[in-house]
């Protein structure tokens, strides 16, 4: 469980394992009298030789724990001839197997344990020990501290969901599965594959931003936005228990140098607001979603159990139906999965949905989002906004739980970046393993004209002049 470890004798392990304290310092008492009564009186030290014991999960390595403390000058400890046989002993217990000890020189002020179990409470004890021919003697107070690291790593993205029909085969509006809760609680199914990555520009994580074109966006100042979703294995109560404060984001370039604008920046809680769940609804109590914009009813995509898009055998679209059954020879599994970024995973490449021909997701013609390679994510309670609200088949992802905005030019074209994030509590202690995302960016400039216009969910009137900077985001998986 640690590099360079030397396990002490079983008696010492038992000794430190018995020291259960909550104040951070234990003054000896029965432990010395019972098990170490033969310890020379002259070598017992008072409180203060070692203080300020702290423990924190390392931010760069998810299974490493850094332990630090303050010590006085060992020459002042009054050990006499025992000075040369004195050691500092640190023992770590991660509730996984036998606690492990590090034996250190008296003047040491820190130690790193690796292969420490993540997602658990970690406890460390520290004491001064004298090694003699007759045995190893604890000759100081025993310090103990712990940190609750029970959170698991966050996610850089969320799964796609599809609204389902109230009555299968009816093309009815989507049921409210919890009528006792304010707003509309969509009846959905999760798409098995694909991912909505929370990296992009502005509130809809678009892959386009302004060149010289003039158009509306949110927030009012263009930003690079990176979002994070809490782990599905956590509850609100568990985050409260460990005093979750924020996620910390660090971005490094291909050389390992940290990008100055993203040097350990804290996130903020995300709130995408509330909206309508029908055309006649004025209460606006339904949480907003990230919908795929501008899809034609009723030709929403049909997905296989693994999340690939199904077409007719000739490649034409299918009318959406909840009770669809795949028939070989009649239908065709395209192998295309739903994602908003190109994903390179070994020898497999999944092209982002918005880089594919418009017929794949059967968006409206004429399309409201041009050119074909730009993001098609709309921030709204509803899908396309053209047909009925809550139409079955519409696709959405939930907004992130936390996000951080950066200057729009933080990431440069044709560069590869590594994004790392971890959770911290109110005391700035690391309370989760580290999550990592590796990205490559490639920018190109698109000139708008009467033939190549730009419209999106905030700009319903065509923008036909100026330029857009369109970014191909590629996720690089190991």
GROMACS .gro file of C-alpha atoms in nm:
model
  478
    1UNK     CA    1   0.000   0.000   0.000
    2UNK     CA    2   0.303   0.229   0.008
    3UNK     CA    3   0.636   0.254  -0.164
    4UNK     CA    4   0.939   0.216   0.060
    5UNK     CA    5   0.727   0.085   0.347
    6UNK     CA    6   0.869  -0.115   0.637
    7UNK     CA    7   0.616  -0.285   0.858
    8UNK     CA    8   0.698  -0.265   1.224
    9UNK     CA    9   0.651  -0.554   1.459
   10UNK     CA   10   0.303  -0.673   1.537
   11UNK     CA   11   0.320  -0.517   1.881
   12UNK     CA   12   0.368  -0.168   1.738
   13UNK     CA   13   0.091  -0.216   1.486
   14UNK     CA   14  -0.138  -0.323   1.765
   15UNK     CA   15  -0.029  -0.024   1.969
   16UNK     CA   16  -0.111   0.236   1.707
   17UNK     CA   17  -0.427   0.057   1.599
   18UNK     CA   18  -0.552   0.085   1.958
   19UNK     CA   19  -0.502   0.460   1.973
   20UNK     CA   20  -0.854   0.576   1.894
   21UNK     CA   21  -0.876   0.947   1.963
   22UNK     CA   22  -1.069   1.242   1.832
   23UNK     CA   23  -0.879   1.547   1.955
   24UNK     CA   24  -0.569   1.489   1.738
   25UNK     CA   25  -0.333   1.420   2.034
   26UNK     CA   26  -0.321   1.140   2.290
   27UNK     CA   27  -0.105   1.171   2.598
   28UNK     CA   28  -0.011   0.811   2.669
   29UNK     CA   29  -0.207   0.693   2.972
   30UNK     CA   30  -0.304   0.327   2.996
   31UNK     CA   31  -0.136   0.235   2.669
   32UNK     CA   32   0.212   0.307   2.809
   33UNK     CA   33   0.135   0.165   3.151
   34UNK     CA   34  -0.012  -0.160   3.019
   35UNK     CA   35   0.194  -0.250   2.713
   36UNK     CA   36   0.509  -0.042   2.750
   37UNK     CA   37   0.568  -0.025   3.125
   38UNK     CA   38   0.933  -0.107   3.068
   39UNK     CA   39   0.984   0.202   2.854
   40UNK     CA   40   1.264   0.412   3.011
   41UNK     CA   41   1.107   0.701   3.197
   42UNK     CA   42   1.373   0.940   3.074
   43UNK     CA   43   1.271   0.898   2.714
   44UNK     CA   44   0.903   0.985   2.751
   45UNK     CA   45   0.840   1.314   2.575
   46UNK     CA   46   0.578   1.574   2.637
   47UNK     CA   47   0.328   1.699   2.381
   48UNK     CA   48   0.470   1.937   2.122
   49UNK     CA   49   0.757   1.757   1.954
   50UNK     CA   50   0.529   1.679   1.657
   51UNK     CA   51   0.223   1.892   1.577
   52UNK     CA   52  -0.017   1.998   1.300
   53UNK     CA   53  -0.068   1.656   1.144
   54UNK     CA   54  -0.258   1.693   0.816
   55UNK     CA   55  -0.368   1.454   0.545
   56UNK     CA   56  -0.487   1.521   0.190
   57UNK     CA   57  -0.550   1.320  -0.124
   58UNK     CA   58  -0.289   1.400  -0.388
   59UNK     CA   59  -0.444   1.592  -0.676
   60UNK     CA   60  -0.223   1.442  -0.947
   61UNK     CA   61  -0.249   1.074  -0.851
   62UNK     CA   62  -0.588   0.943  -0.745
   63UNK     CA   63  -0.450   0.668  -0.518
   64UNK     CA   64  -0.186   0.879  -0.339
   65UNK     CA   65  -0.223   1.047  -0.001
   66UNK     CA   66   0.009   1.320   0.126
   67UNK     CA   67   0.069   1.343   0.502
   68UNK     CA   68   0.249   1.641   0.656
   69UNK     CA   69   0.332   1.768   1.005
   70UNK     CA   70   0.554   2.007   1.197
   71UNK     CA   71   0.841   1.893   1.422
   72UNK     CA   72   1.076   2.067   1.663
   73UNK     CA   73   1.451   2.018   1.641
   74UNK     CA   74   1.520   1.652   1.732
   75UNK     CA   75   1.830   1.767   1.923
   76UNK     CA   76   1.598   1.928   2.179
   77UNK     CA   77   1.397   1.615   2.247
   78UNK     CA   78   1.614   1.504   2.536
   79UNK     CA   79   1.657   1.148   2.416
   80UNK     CA   80   2.021   1.125   2.519
   81UNK     CA   81   2.190   0.814   2.378
   82UNK     CA   82   1.855   0.711   2.223
   83UNK     CA   83   1.871   1.004   1.979
   84UNK     CA   84   2.050   0.795   1.717
   85UNK     CA   85   1.791   0.517   1.734
   86UNK     CA   86   1.485   0.748   1.727
   87UNK     CA   87   1.244   0.730   1.433
   88UNK     CA   88   0.918   0.884   1.326
   89UNK     CA   89   0.656   0.623   1.243
   90UNK     CA   90   0.348   0.708   1.036
   91UNK     CA   91   0.073   0.448   0.999
   92UNK     CA   92  -0.209   0.480   0.746
   93UNK     CA   93  -0.537   0.288   0.758
   94UNK     CA   94  -0.766   0.309   0.453
   95UNK     CA   95  -1.011   0.044   0.580
   96UNK     CA   96  -0.873  -0.198   0.324
   97UNK     CA   97  -0.637  -0.464   0.451
   98UNK     CA   98  -0.366  -0.423   0.713
   99UNK     CA   99  -0.262  -0.067   0.810
  100UNK     CA  100   0.077   0.020   0.664
  101UNK     CA  101   0.368   0.201   0.829
  102UNK     CA  102   0.644   0.430   0.702
  103UNK     CA  103   0.959   0.465   0.918
  104UNK     CA  104   1.125   0.804   0.874
  105UNK     CA  105   1.415   1.010   1.006
  106UNK     CA  106   1.329   1.230   1.310
  107UNK     CA  107   1.349   1.554   1.113
  108UNK     CA  108   1.106   1.442   0.840
  109UNK     CA  109   0.802   1.661   0.780
  110UNK     CA  110   0.602   1.469   0.520
  111UNK     CA  111   0.542   1.129   0.365
  112UNK     CA  112   0.340   1.002   0.068
  113UNK     CA  113   0.143   0.679   0.073
  114UNK     CA  114   0.034   0.527  -0.257
  115UNK     CA  115  -0.212   0.255  -0.360
  116UNK     CA  116  -0.450   0.396  -0.100
  117UNK     CA  117  -0.810   0.291  -0.142
  118UNK     CA  118  -1.028   0.568  -0.286
  119UNK     CA  119  -1.377   0.656  -0.176
  120UNK     CA  120  -1.325   0.592   0.195
  121UNK     CA  121  -1.223   0.752   0.524
  122UNK     CA  122  -0.844   0.750   0.562
  123UNK     CA  123  -0.681   0.767   0.908
  124UNK     CA  124  -0.315   0.841   0.986
  125UNK     CA  125  -0.130   0.810   1.318
  126UNK     CA  126   0.216   0.950   1.391
  127UNK     CA  127   0.454   0.894   1.687
  128UNK     CA  128   0.821   0.903   1.788
  129UNK     CA  129   0.966   0.554   1.835
  130UNK     CA  130   1.298   0.444   1.983
  131UNK     CA  131   1.439   0.123   1.841
  132UNK     CA  132   1.639  -0.082   2.094
  133UNK     CA  133   1.770  -0.436   2.120
  134UNK     CA  134   1.483  -0.510   2.359
  135UNK     CA  135   1.208  -0.381   2.128
  136UNK     CA  136   1.054  -0.071   1.973
  137UNK     CA  137   0.921   0.186   2.219
  138UNK     CA  138   0.672   0.466   2.157
  139UNK     CA  139   0.817   0.763   2.347
  140UNK     CA  140   0.582   1.048   2.247
  141UNK     CA  141   0.221   1.136   2.223
  142UNK     CA  142   0.040   0.964   1.937
  143UNK     CA  143  -0.113   1.206   1.689
  144UNK     CA  144  -0.409   1.098   1.478
  145UNK     CA  145  -0.604   1.264   1.201
  146UNK     CA  146  -0.841   1.147   0.930
  147UNK     CA  147  -1.020   1.275   0.625
  148UNK     CA  148  -1.345   1.145   0.482
  149UNK     CA  149  -1.281   1.087   0.112
  150UNK     CA  150  -1.602   0.901   0.045
  151UNK     CA  151  -1.691   1.084  -0.278
  152UNK     CA  152  -1.618   0.919  -0.609
  153UNK     CA  153  -1.486   1.103  -0.913
  154UNK     CA  154  -1.722   1.331  -1.109
  155UNK     CA  155  -1.801   1.292  -1.479
  156UNK     CA  156  -1.720   1.530  -1.764
  157UNK     CA  157  -2.047   1.435  -1.934
  158UNK     CA  158  -2.395   1.296  -1.900
  159UNK     CA  159  -2.596   1.033  -2.082
  160UNK     CA  160  -2.853   1.114  -2.347
  161UNK     CA  161  -3.220   1.046  -2.279
  162UNK     CA  162  -3.520   1.010  -2.510
  163UNK     CA  163  -3.877   1.109  -2.429
  164UNK     CA  164  -4.117   0.814  -2.455
  165UNK     CA  165  -4.480   0.807  -2.558
  166UNK     CA  166  -4.761   0.816  -2.307
  167UNK     CA  167  -4.928   0.533  -2.498
  168UNK     CA  168  -4.696   0.317  -2.713
  169UNK     CA  169  -4.760   0.363  -3.083
  170UNK     CA  170  -4.982   0.669  -3.034
  171UNK     CA  171  -4.730   0.951  -3.085
  172UNK     CA  172  -4.888   1.102  -2.775
  173UNK     CA  173  -4.716   1.357  -2.552
  174UNK     CA  174  -4.481   1.226  -2.285
  175UNK     CA  175  -4.629   1.124  -1.951
  176UNK     CA  176  -4.559   1.314  -1.633
  177UNK     CA  177  -4.422   1.032  -1.420
  178UNK     CA  178  -4.451   1.231  -1.095
  179UNK     CA  179  -4.761   1.453  -1.103
  180UNK     CA  180  -4.715   1.539  -0.735
  181UNK     CA  181  -4.389   1.726  -0.805
  182UNK     CA  182  -4.395   2.077  -0.950
  183UNK     CA  183  -4.321   2.094  -1.320
  184UNK     CA  184  -4.320   1.810  -1.569
  185UNK     CA  185  -4.117   1.502  -1.477
  186UNK     CA  186  -4.041   1.346  -1.814
  187UNK     CA  187  -4.096   0.978  -1.883
  188UNK     CA  188  -3.772   0.885  -2.056
  189UNK     CA  189  -3.538   0.604  -2.148
  190UNK     CA  190  -3.162   0.640  -2.137
  191UNK     CA  191  -2.967   0.590  -2.458
  192UNK     CA  192  -2.723   0.311  -2.385
  193UNK     CA  193  -2.418   0.451  -2.563
  194UNK     CA  194  -2.291   0.795  -2.649
  195UNK     CA  195  -2.225   1.091  -2.423
  196UNK     CA  196  -2.306   1.459  -2.393
  197UNK     CA  197  -1.967   1.602  -2.297
  198UNK     CA  198  -1.984   1.920  -2.092
  199UNK     CA  199  -1.703   2.099  -2.273
  200UNK     CA  200  -1.776   2.374  -2.524
  201UNK     CA  201  -1.868   2.736  -2.568
  202UNK     CA  202  -2.139   2.918  -2.375
  203UNK     CA  203  -2.436   2.764  -2.196
  204UNK     CA  204  -2.519   2.501  -2.459
  205UNK     CA  205  -2.160   2.371  -2.482
  206UNK     CA  206  -2.155   2.461  -2.850
  207UNK     CA  207  -1.861   2.386  -3.075
  208UNK     CA  208  -1.891   2.727  -3.242
  209UNK     CA  209  -1.813   3.081  -3.132
  210UNK     CA  210  -1.795   3.423  -3.285
  211UNK     CA  211  -1.546   3.521  -3.546
  212UNK     CA  212  -1.678   3.845  -3.694
  213UNK     CA  213  -2.045   3.743  -3.705
  214UNK     CA  214  -2.286   3.928  -3.477
  215UNK     CA  215  -2.539   3.714  -3.291
  216UNK     CA  216  -2.685   3.654  -2.945
  217UNK     CA  217  -2.549   3.402  -2.695
  218UNK     CA  218  -2.553   3.328  -2.323
  219UNK     CA  219  -2.373   3.433  -2.114
  220UNK     CA  220  -2.344   3.777  -2.269
  221UNK     CA  221  -1.964   3.749  -2.271
  222UNK     CA  222  -1.852   3.447  -2.471
  223UNK     CA  223  -1.695   3.181  -2.252
  224UNK     CA  224  -1.543   2.836  -2.267
  225UNK     CA  225  -1.759   2.633  -2.028
  226UNK     CA  226  -1.652   2.307  -1.862
  227UNK     CA  227  -1.920   2.123  -1.668
  228UNK     CA  228  -1.916   1.829  -1.429
  229UNK     CA  229  -2.181   1.586  -1.314
  230UNK     CA  230  -2.188   1.436  -0.965
  231UNK     CA  231  -2.127   1.063  -0.954
  232UNK     CA  232  -2.442   0.854  -0.975
  233UNK     CA  233  -2.304   0.659  -0.678
  234UNK     CA  234  -2.336   0.961  -0.449
  235UNK     CA  235  -2.632   1.120  -0.277
  236UNK     CA  236  -2.690   1.479  -0.168
  237UNK     CA  237  -2.658   1.360   0.189
  238UNK     CA  238  -2.317   1.204   0.129
  239UNK     CA  239  -2.187   1.529  -0.020
  240UNK     CA  240  -2.326   1.717   0.278
  241UNK     CA  241  -2.156   1.474   0.517
  242UNK     CA  242  -1.812   1.549   0.373
  243UNK     CA  243  -1.880   1.923   0.338
  244UNK     CA  244  -1.846   1.923  -0.042
  245UNK     CA  245  -1.753   2.272  -0.158
  246UNK     CA  246  -1.654   2.254  -0.527
  247UNK     CA  247  -1.463   2.068  -0.792
  248UNK     CA  248  -1.117   2.195  -0.880
  249UNK     CA  249  -1.027   2.208  -1.251
  250UNK     CA  250  -0.674   2.199  -1.385
  251UNK     CA  251  -0.585   2.206  -1.756
  252UNK     CA  252  -0.239   2.111  -1.880
  253UNK     CA  253  -0.102   2.118  -2.233
  254UNK     CA  254   0.076   1.834  -2.412
  255UNK     CA  255   0.405   1.926  -2.243
  256UNK     CA  256   0.247   1.902  -1.899
  257UNK     CA  257   0.250   2.279  -1.842
  258UNK     CA  258  -0.057   2.409  -1.664
  259UNK     CA  259  -0.263   2.659  -1.863
  260UNK     CA  260  -0.250   2.985  -1.659
  261UNK     CA  261  -0.623   3.052  -1.691
  262UNK     CA  262  -0.703   2.702  -1.561
  263UNK     CA  263  -0.460   2.655  -1.274
  264UNK     CA  264  -0.671   2.485  -1.003
  265UNK     CA  265  -0.993   2.682  -1.054
  266UNK     CA  266  -1.302   2.606  -0.844
  267UNK     CA  267  -1.641   2.535  -1.000
  268UNK     CA  268  -1.977   2.685  -0.911
  269UNK     CA  269  -2.318   2.520  -0.881
  270UNK     CA  270  -2.500   2.506  -1.214
  271UNK     CA  271  -2.854   2.639  -1.252
  272UNK     CA  272  -3.008   2.633  -1.598
  273UNK     CA  273  -3.341   2.759  -1.469
  274UNK     CA  274  -3.702   2.653  -1.521
  275UNK     CA  275  -3.924   2.661  -1.826
  276UNK     CA  276  -4.257   2.555  -1.979
  277UNK     CA  277  -4.362   2.197  -2.033
  278UNK     CA  278  -4.632   2.277  -2.292
  279UNK     CA  279  -4.719   2.557  -2.528
  280UNK     CA  280  -4.992   2.682  -2.297
  281UNK     CA  281  -4.794   2.651  -1.973
  282UNK     CA  282  -4.716   2.983  -1.805
  283UNK     CA  283  -4.602   2.853  -1.465
  284UNK     CA  284  -4.249   2.763  -1.577
  285UNK     CA  285  -4.176   2.502  -1.311
  286UNK     CA  286  -3.997   2.239  -1.518
  287UNK     CA  287  -3.614   2.218  -1.502
  288UNK     CA  288  -3.449   2.306  -1.833
  289UNK     CA  289  -3.257   2.046  -2.029
  290UNK     CA  290  -3.000   2.031  -2.307
  291UNK     CA  291  -3.209   1.921  -2.606
  292UNK     CA  292  -3.101   1.835  -2.958
  293UNK     CA  293  -3.237   2.124  -3.157
  294UNK     CA  294  -3.454   2.122  -3.466
  295UNK     CA  295  -3.570   1.763  -3.519
  296UNK     CA  296  -3.867   1.677  -3.739
  297UNK     CA  297  -4.173   1.513  -3.580
  298UNK     CA  298  -4.241   1.221  -3.602
  299UNK     CA  299  -3.908   1.107  -3.751
  300UNK     CA  300  -3.707   1.108  -3.431
  301UNK     CA  301  -3.428   0.850  -3.424
  302UNK     CA  302  -3.478   0.492  -3.313
  303UNK     CA  303  -3.191   0.340  -3.115
  304UNK     CA  304  -3.077  -0.017  -3.068
  305UNK     CA  305  -3.032  -0.156  -2.713
  306UNK     CA  306  -2.662  -0.061  -2.741
  307UNK     CA  307  -2.743   0.295  -2.846
  308UNK     CA  308  -2.671   0.281  -3.219
  309UNK     CA  309  -2.908   0.449  -3.466
  310UNK     CA  310  -3.147   0.226  -3.663
  311UNK     CA  311  -3.265   0.312  -4.018
  312UNK     CA  312  -3.466   0.147  -4.289
  313UNK     CA  313  -3.263  -0.096  -4.498
  314UNK     CA  314  -3.238   0.164  -4.777
  315UNK     CA  315  -3.102   0.422  -4.532
  316UNK     CA  316  -3.422   0.626  -4.508
  317UNK     CA  317  -3.555   0.740  -4.172
  318UNK     CA  318  -3.808   0.560  -3.954
  319UNK     CA  319  -4.109   0.704  -3.779
  320UNK     CA  320  -4.041   0.693  -3.407
  321UNK     CA  321  -4.228   0.431  -3.207
  322UNK     CA  322  -4.178   0.312  -2.851
  323UNK     CA  323  -4.255  -0.051  -2.935
  324UNK     CA  324  -4.015  -0.076  -3.229
  325UNK     CA  325  -3.884  -0.426  -3.312
  326UNK     CA  326  -3.574  -0.469  -3.528
  327UNK     CA  327  -3.627  -0.692  -3.835
  328UNK     CA  328  -3.318  -0.806  -4.023
  329UNK     CA  329  -3.339  -0.719  -4.390
  330UNK     CA  330  -3.600  -0.452  -4.320
  331UNK     CA  331  -3.389  -0.241  -4.089
  332UNK     CA  332  -3.026  -0.137  -4.080
  333UNK     CA  333  -2.808  -0.079  -3.773
  334UNK     CA  334  -2.589   0.214  -3.880
  335UNK     CA  335  -2.340   0.164  -3.596
  336UNK     CA  336  -2.360   0.540  -3.534
  337UNK     CA  337  -2.374   0.639  -3.167
  338UNK     CA  338  -2.501   0.966  -3.024
  339UNK     CA  339  -2.224   1.197  -2.903
  340UNK     CA  340  -2.148   1.567  -2.930
  341UNK     CA  341  -1.775   1.510  -2.973
  342UNK     CA  342  -1.561   1.288  -3.189
  343UNK     CA  343  -1.430   1.004  -2.974
  344UNK     CA  344  -1.110   0.813  -3.049
  345UNK     CA  345  -1.094   0.495  -2.845
  346UNK     CA  346  -0.802   0.279  -2.953
  347UNK     CA  347  -0.866   0.187  -3.316
  348UNK     CA  348  -1.231   0.294  -3.301
  349UNK     CA  349  -1.350   0.643  -3.396
  350UNK     CA  350  -1.704   0.765  -3.327
  351UNK     CA  351  -1.779   1.084  -3.518
  352UNK     CA  352  -1.982   1.346  -3.333
  353UNK     CA  353  -2.351   1.351  -3.420
  354UNK     CA  354  -2.339   1.711  -3.541
  355UNK     CA  355  -2.061   1.623  -3.788
  356UNK     CA  356  -2.276   1.360  -3.959
  357UNK     CA  357  -2.521   1.416  -4.248
  358UNK     CA  358  -2.840   1.587  -4.137
  359UNK     CA  359  -3.048   1.281  -4.233
  360UNK     CA  360  -2.890   1.077  -3.953
  361UNK     CA  361  -3.090   1.264  -3.689
  362UNK     CA  362  -3.351   1.380  -3.943
  363UNK     CA  363  -3.342   1.746  -3.859
  364UNK     CA  364  -3.581   1.983  -4.031
  365UNK     CA  365  -3.535   2.094  -4.388
  366UNK     CA  366  -3.456   2.372  -4.437
  367UNK     CA  367  -3.233   2.329  -4.132
  368UNK     CA  368  -3.229   2.593  -3.861
  369UNK     CA  369  -2.869   2.518  -3.771
  370UNK     CA  370  -2.601   2.572  -4.033
  371UNK     CA  371  -2.331   2.489  -4.127
  372UNK     CA  372  -2.375   2.115  -4.078
  373UNK     CA  373  -2.076   2.073  -3.847
  374UNK     CA  374  -2.189   2.301  -3.563
  375UNK     CA  375  -2.350   2.203  -3.235
  376UNK     CA  376  -2.718   2.121  -3.234
  377UNK     CA  377  -2.779   2.147  -2.860
  378UNK     CA  378  -3.059   2.371  -2.741
  379UNK     CA  379  -3.105   2.487  -2.382
  380UNK     CA  380  -3.477   2.459  -2.314
  381UNK     CA  381  -3.747   2.261  -2.143
  382UNK     CA  382  -3.863   2.150  -2.487
  383UNK     CA  383  -3.705   1.995  -2.793
  384UNK     CA  384  -3.735   2.153  -3.136
  385UNK     CA  385  -3.989   2.421  -3.042
  386UNK     CA  386  -4.165   2.370  -3.377
  387UNK     CA  387  -4.406   2.087  -3.297
  388UNK     CA  388  -4.585   2.006  -2.973
  389UNK     CA  389  -4.392   2.032  -2.652
  390UNK     CA  390  -4.304   1.696  -2.492
  391UNK     CA  391  -4.319   1.509  -2.823
  392UNK     CA  392  -4.201   1.150  -2.782
  393UNK     CA  393  -3.863   1.071  -2.932
  394UNK     CA  394  -3.694   1.400  -2.852
  395UNK     CA  395  -3.339   1.371  -2.720
  396UNK     CA  396  -3.190   1.555  -2.425
  397UNK     CA  397  -2.915   1.548  -2.164
  398UNK     CA  398  -2.936   1.696  -1.818
  399UNK     CA  399  -2.725   2.004  -1.751
  400UNK     CA  400  -2.414   1.953  -1.535
  401UNK     CA  401  -2.423   1.988  -1.159
  402UNK     CA  402  -2.120   2.218  -1.145
  403UNK     CA  403  -1.938   2.427  -1.403
  404UNK     CA  404  -1.662   2.679  -1.453
  405UNK     CA  405  -1.634   2.943  -1.725
  406UNK     CA  406  -1.298   3.035  -1.876
  407UNK     CA  407  -1.183   3.292  -2.134
  408UNK     CA  408  -1.301   3.188  -2.476
  409UNK     CA  409  -0.944   3.149  -2.607
  410UNK     CA  410  -0.816   2.931  -2.319
  411UNK     CA  411  -0.772   2.630  -2.548
  412UNK     CA  412  -0.577   2.669  -2.872
  413UNK     CA  413  -0.628   2.498  -3.207
  414UNK     CA  414  -0.435   2.182  -3.296
  415UNK     CA  415  -0.329   2.130  -2.935
  416UNK     CA  416  -0.392   1.841  -2.697
  417UNK     CA  417  -0.496   1.913  -2.340
  418UNK     CA  418  -0.547   1.706  -2.027
  419UNK     CA  419  -0.828   1.815  -1.797
  420UNK     CA  420  -0.813   1.690  -1.438
  421UNK     CA  421  -1.074   1.752  -1.169
  422UNK     CA  422  -1.126   1.654  -0.807
  423UNK     CA  423  -1.362   1.745  -0.525
  424UNK     CA  424  -1.266   1.956  -0.223
  425UNK     CA  425  -1.441   2.034   0.103
  426UNK     CA  426  -1.474   2.363   0.287
  427UNK     CA  427  -1.120   2.326   0.424
  428UNK     CA  428  -0.980   2.277   0.072
  429UNK     CA  429  -0.904   1.912   0.144
  430UNK     CA  430  -0.922   1.671  -0.151
  431UNK     CA  431  -1.220   1.440  -0.094
  432UNK     CA  432  -1.240   1.240  -0.417
  433UNK     CA  433  -1.023   1.058  -0.667
  434UNK     CA  434  -0.914   1.254  -0.974
  435UNK     CA  435  -1.112   1.239  -1.299
  436UNK     CA  436  -0.929   1.297  -1.628
  437UNK     CA  437  -1.033   1.392  -1.981
  438UNK     CA  438  -0.791   1.425  -2.272
  439UNK     CA  439  -0.898   1.655  -2.557
  440UNK     CA  440  -0.762   1.760  -2.893
  441UNK     CA  441  -0.897   2.073  -3.061
  442UNK     CA  442  -0.901   2.176  -3.424
  443UNK     CA  443  -1.048   2.513  -3.525
  444UNK     CA  444  -1.162   2.629  -3.864
  445UNK     CA  445  -1.321   2.954  -3.981
  446UNK     CA  446  -1.658   2.939  -4.156
  447UNK     CA  447  -1.770   3.236  -4.370
  448UNK     CA  448  -2.144   3.305  -4.358
  449UNK     CA  449  -2.336   3.411  -4.668
  450UNK     CA  450  -2.681   3.398  -4.818
  451UNK     CA  451  -2.610   3.033  -4.904
  452UNK     CA  452  -2.448   2.947  -4.570
  453UNK     CA  453  -2.654   3.107  -4.297
  454UNK     CA  454  -2.643   3.062  -3.922
  455UNK     CA  455  -2.942   3.009  -3.694
  456UNK     CA  456  -2.968   2.849  -3.354
  457UNK     CA  457  -3.197   2.839  -3.051
  458UNK     CA  458  -3.125   3.204  -2.962
  459UNK     CA  459  -3.098   3.339  -3.317
  460UNK     CA  460  -3.412   3.254  -3.512
  461UNK     CA  461  -3.339   3.513  -3.781
  462UNK     CA  462  -3.070   3.399  -4.022
  463UNK     CA  463  -2.723   3.547  -3.975
  464UNK     CA  464  -2.572   3.563  -4.324
  465UNK     CA  465  -2.256   3.771  -4.282
  466UNK     CA  466  -1.935   3.750  -4.087
  467UNK     CA  467  -1.754   3.439  -3.969
  468UNK     CA  468  -1.783   3.165  -3.709
  469UNK     CA  469  -1.497   2.974  -3.549
  470UNK     CA  470  -1.602   2.610  -3.547
  471UNK     CA  471  -1.410   2.365  -3.327
  472UNK     CA  472  -1.382   1.992  -3.369
  473UNK     CA  473  -1.343   1.854  -3.015
  474UNK     CA  474  -1.191   1.507  -3.003
  475UNK     CA  475  -1.190   1.297  -2.688
  476UNK     CA  476  -0.881   1.077  -2.674
  477UNK     CA  477  -0.937   0.758  -2.475
  478UNK     CA  478  -0.666   0.513  -2.375
   0.00000   0.00000   0.00000
